[in-house]
Amino acid sequence: MMEKKMINLEQVFQFQMMGIFVSISNDGNIILIGAPYATVGNNESQGKAYIFQKNGTIWNQSQILIANDGEISNDGNILLIGAPHATVENNSQQGKAYIYQKNGNEWNQSQILIANDGEENDDFGYSVSLSGNYAIIGAPGIIFLHLFKF
């Protein structure tokens, strides 16, 4: 395996832990990079996900999504992004996961996934993975994985 290209993540991202979660489409044209400690508005450590798209030999940031961990489908048309620090009703850090679908050059949120048995500090969405129409979501606060079909 040979390194083909290095993407410079500016120093502004240093304290956001940008790059701790990454995913790439099978064709190598879309990269999803998580920044779990990014501040969103007044919410510290809410997290963001950055989408980079390849245009020839140049990588351009095409969109920023609010959440942190992420996985991209093999065909590059579906994103699954975890938000383990999200509050659900009154449960702090219960966590959520978001499914986005590509529509042209834009990514639109199509579903929000929440654990039926979720509780405070579950961190649901800490790790995520996609395979076909299945999403698997980790919640280390309860040491369980959740499997969804969409």
Short mmCIF file of C-alpha atoms in Angstrom, two decimals:
data_model
loop_
_atom_site.label_atom_id
_atom_site.label_comp_id
_atom_site.label_asym_id
_atom_site.label_seq_id
_atom_site.Cartn_x
_atom_site.Cartn_y
_atom_site.Cartn_z
CA MET A 1 0.00 0.00 0.00
CA MET A 2 1.32 3.44 -0.91
CA GLU A 3 0.32 6.81 0.53
CA LYS A 4 -1.35 8.78 -2.26
CA LYS A 5 -2.29 12.10 -0.71
CA MET A 6 -2.22 13.80 2.67
CA ILE A 7 -5.07 16.12 3.60
CA ASN A 8 -3.90 18.99 5.79
CA LEU A 9 -6.31 19.50 8.67
CA GLU A 10 -5.57 23.04 9.78
CA GLN A 11 -4.43 23.68 13.35
CA VAL A 12 -7.85 25.15 14.15
CA PHE A 13 -9.10 21.53 14.29
CA GLN A 14 -6.41 20.37 16.74
CA PHE A 15 -8.52 20.52 19.91
CA GLN A 16 -11.64 19.16 18.20
CA MET A 17 -9.99 15.70 17.90
CA MET A 18 -10.65 15.94 14.17
CA GLY A 19 -9.65 12.74 12.43
CA ILE A 20 -10.25 10.37 15.34
CA PHE A 21 -13.10 8.86 13.25
CA VAL A 22 -12.76 8.59 9.47
CA SER A 23 -14.51 6.77 6.64
CA ILE A 24 -14.11 6.72 2.84
CA SER A 25 -16.40 5.60 0.01
CA ASN A 26 -15.37 2.55 -2.04
CA ASP A 27 -14.59 4.70 -5.09
CA GLY A 28 -12.29 6.89 -2.97
CA ASN A 29 -14.04 10.15 -3.87
CA ILE A 30 -15.78 11.05 -0.59
CA ILE A 31 -14.20 11.20 2.86
CA LEU A 32 -16.06 11.68 6.13
CA ILE A 33 -13.99 12.99 9.06
CA GLY A 34 -15.30 13.23 12.61
CA ALA A 35 -14.43 15.96 15.13
CA PRO A 36 -16.13 14.81 18.35
CA TYR A 37 -15.03 17.77 20.48
CA ALA A 38 -15.98 20.54 18.05
CA THR A 39 -18.01 23.37 19.56
CA VAL A 40 -21.36 24.08 17.92
CA GLY A 41 -22.77 27.44 18.94
CA ASN A 42 -22.47 27.49 22.74
CA ASN A 43 -22.38 23.69 23.04
CA GLU A 44 -18.86 22.52 23.78
CA SER A 45 -17.97 19.01 22.53
CA GLN A 46 -21.21 18.64 20.54
CA GLY A 47 -19.18 17.42 17.59
CA LYS A 48 -19.15 17.88 13.83
CA ALA A 49 -18.57 15.71 10.80
CA TYR A 50 -16.74 17.15 7.79
CA ILE A 51 -17.32 15.87 4.26
CA PHE A 52 -14.50 16.21 1.74
CA GLN A 53 -15.10 15.48 -1.94
CA LYS A 54 -12.42 14.78 -4.53
CA ASN A 55 -12.43 16.89 -7.69
CA GLY A 56 -9.66 15.65 -9.98
CA THR A 57 -6.60 15.66 -7.73
CA ILE A 58 -7.95 18.29 -5.31
CA TRP A 59 -9.90 17.58 -2.11
CA ASN A 60 -12.51 20.20 -1.17
CA GLN A 61 -14.56 20.45 1.99
CA SER A 62 -18.10 20.21 0.67
CA GLN A 63 -20.26 20.21 3.79
CA ILE A 64 -20.22 20.20 7.60
CA LEU A 65 -22.75 18.06 9.46
CA ILE A 66 -23.47 18.36 13.15
CA ALA A 67 -22.42 15.17 14.99
CA ASN A 68 -19.07 13.42 15.39
CA ASP A 69 -18.48 9.75 14.52
CA GLY A 70 -19.41 8.62 11.04
CA GLU A 71 -19.53 5.91 8.42
CA ILE A 72 -20.13 6.21 4.69
CA SER A 73 -21.87 3.56 2.60
CA ASN A 74 -19.93 1.66 -0.05
CA ASP A 75 -21.66 3.54 -2.86
CA GLY A 76 -21.04 6.90 -1.19
CA ASN A 77 -24.73 7.87 -1.00
CA ILE A 78 -25.57 7.24 2.66
CA LEU A 79 -23.87 8.57 5.80
CA LEU A 80 -24.39 7.34 9.34
CA ILE A 81 -23.20 9.78 12.00
CA GLY A 82 -23.17 9.19 15.75
CA ALA A 83 -23.75 11.86 18.37
CA PRO A 84 -23.01 10.08 21.67
CA HIS A 85 -23.19 13.26 23.76
CA ALA A 86 -26.68 14.17 22.54
CA THR A 87 -29.38 14.69 25.15
CA VAL A 88 -32.57 12.70 24.52
CA GLU A 89 -35.56 14.10 26.40
CA ASN A 90 -33.94 14.71 29.81
CA ASN A 91 -31.23 12.03 29.51
CA SER A 92 -27.83 13.71 29.22
CA GLN A 93 -25.42 11.84 26.92
CA GLN A 94 -27.96 9.17 25.99
CA GLY A 95 -26.88 9.68 22.38
CA LYS A 96 -28.37 9.56 18.89
CA ALA A 97 -27.35 8.59 15.39
CA TYR A 98 -28.31 10.33 12.16
CA ILE A 99 -28.72 8.94 8.65
CA TYR A 100 -28.04 11.33 5.79
CA GLN A 101 -28.72 10.62 2.11
CA LYS A 102 -26.97 12.29 -0.78
CA ASN A 103 -29.17 14.34 -3.11
CA GLY A 104 -27.04 15.83 -5.89
CA ASN A 105 -24.20 17.63 -4.09
CA GLU A 106 -26.09 18.05 -0.80
CA TRP A 107 -26.50 15.71 2.17
CA ASN A 108 -29.98 15.67 3.73
CA GLN A 109 -30.86 14.13 7.07
CA SER A 110 -33.38 11.33 6.49
CA GLN A 111 -33.62 9.58 9.88
CA ILE A 112 -32.72 9.93 13.55
CA LEU A 113 -31.96 6.70 15.40
CA ILE A 114 -32.44 6.46 19.17
CA ALA A 115 -32.12 3.38 21.38
CA ASN A 116 -35.54 2.27 22.66
CA ASP A 117 -34.02 1.38 26.02
CA GLY A 118 -31.75 4.44 26.21
CA GLU A 119 -30.68 6.02 29.46
CA GLU A 120 -28.43 8.83 30.65
CA ASN A 121 -24.69 8.32 29.89
CA ASP A 122 -25.24 5.42 27.43
CA ASP A 123 -23.20 7.24 24.75
CA PHE A 124 -25.30 5.63 22.00
CA GLY A 125 -23.64 6.56 18.70
CA TYR A 126 -20.07 6.39 20.01
CA SER A 127 -19.21 3.98 17.19
CA VAL A 128 -21.17 3.36 13.99
CA SER A 129 -20.95 1.16 10.91
CA LEU A 130 -23.00 0.61 7.74
CA SER A 131 -23.49 -2.48 5.59
CA GLY A 132 -26.17 -2.43 2.92
CA ASN A 133 -29.44 -1.45 4.61
CA TYR A 134 -28.12 -2.19 8.09
CA ALA A 135 -26.67 0.19 10.66
CA ILE A 136 -24.87 -1.02 13.77
CA ILE A 137 -24.40 1.47 16.58
CA GLY A 138 -22.25 1.12 19.68
CA ALA A 139 -23.17 2.37 23.13
CA PRO A 140 -20.25 1.75 25.50
CA GLY A 141 -22.15 3.12 28.47
CA ILE A 142 -24.29 -0.04 28.39
CA ILE A 143 -21.85 -2.38 26.58
CA PHE A 144 -24.40 -3.24 23.87
CA LEU A 145 -24.59 -2.88 20.12
CA HIS A 146 -27.83 -1.86 18.42
CA LEU A 147 -28.71 -3.16 14.94
CA PHE A 148 -31.15 -1.19 12.75
CA LYS A 149 -32.54 -1.97 9.28
CA PHE A 150 -33.53 1.01 7.15
#
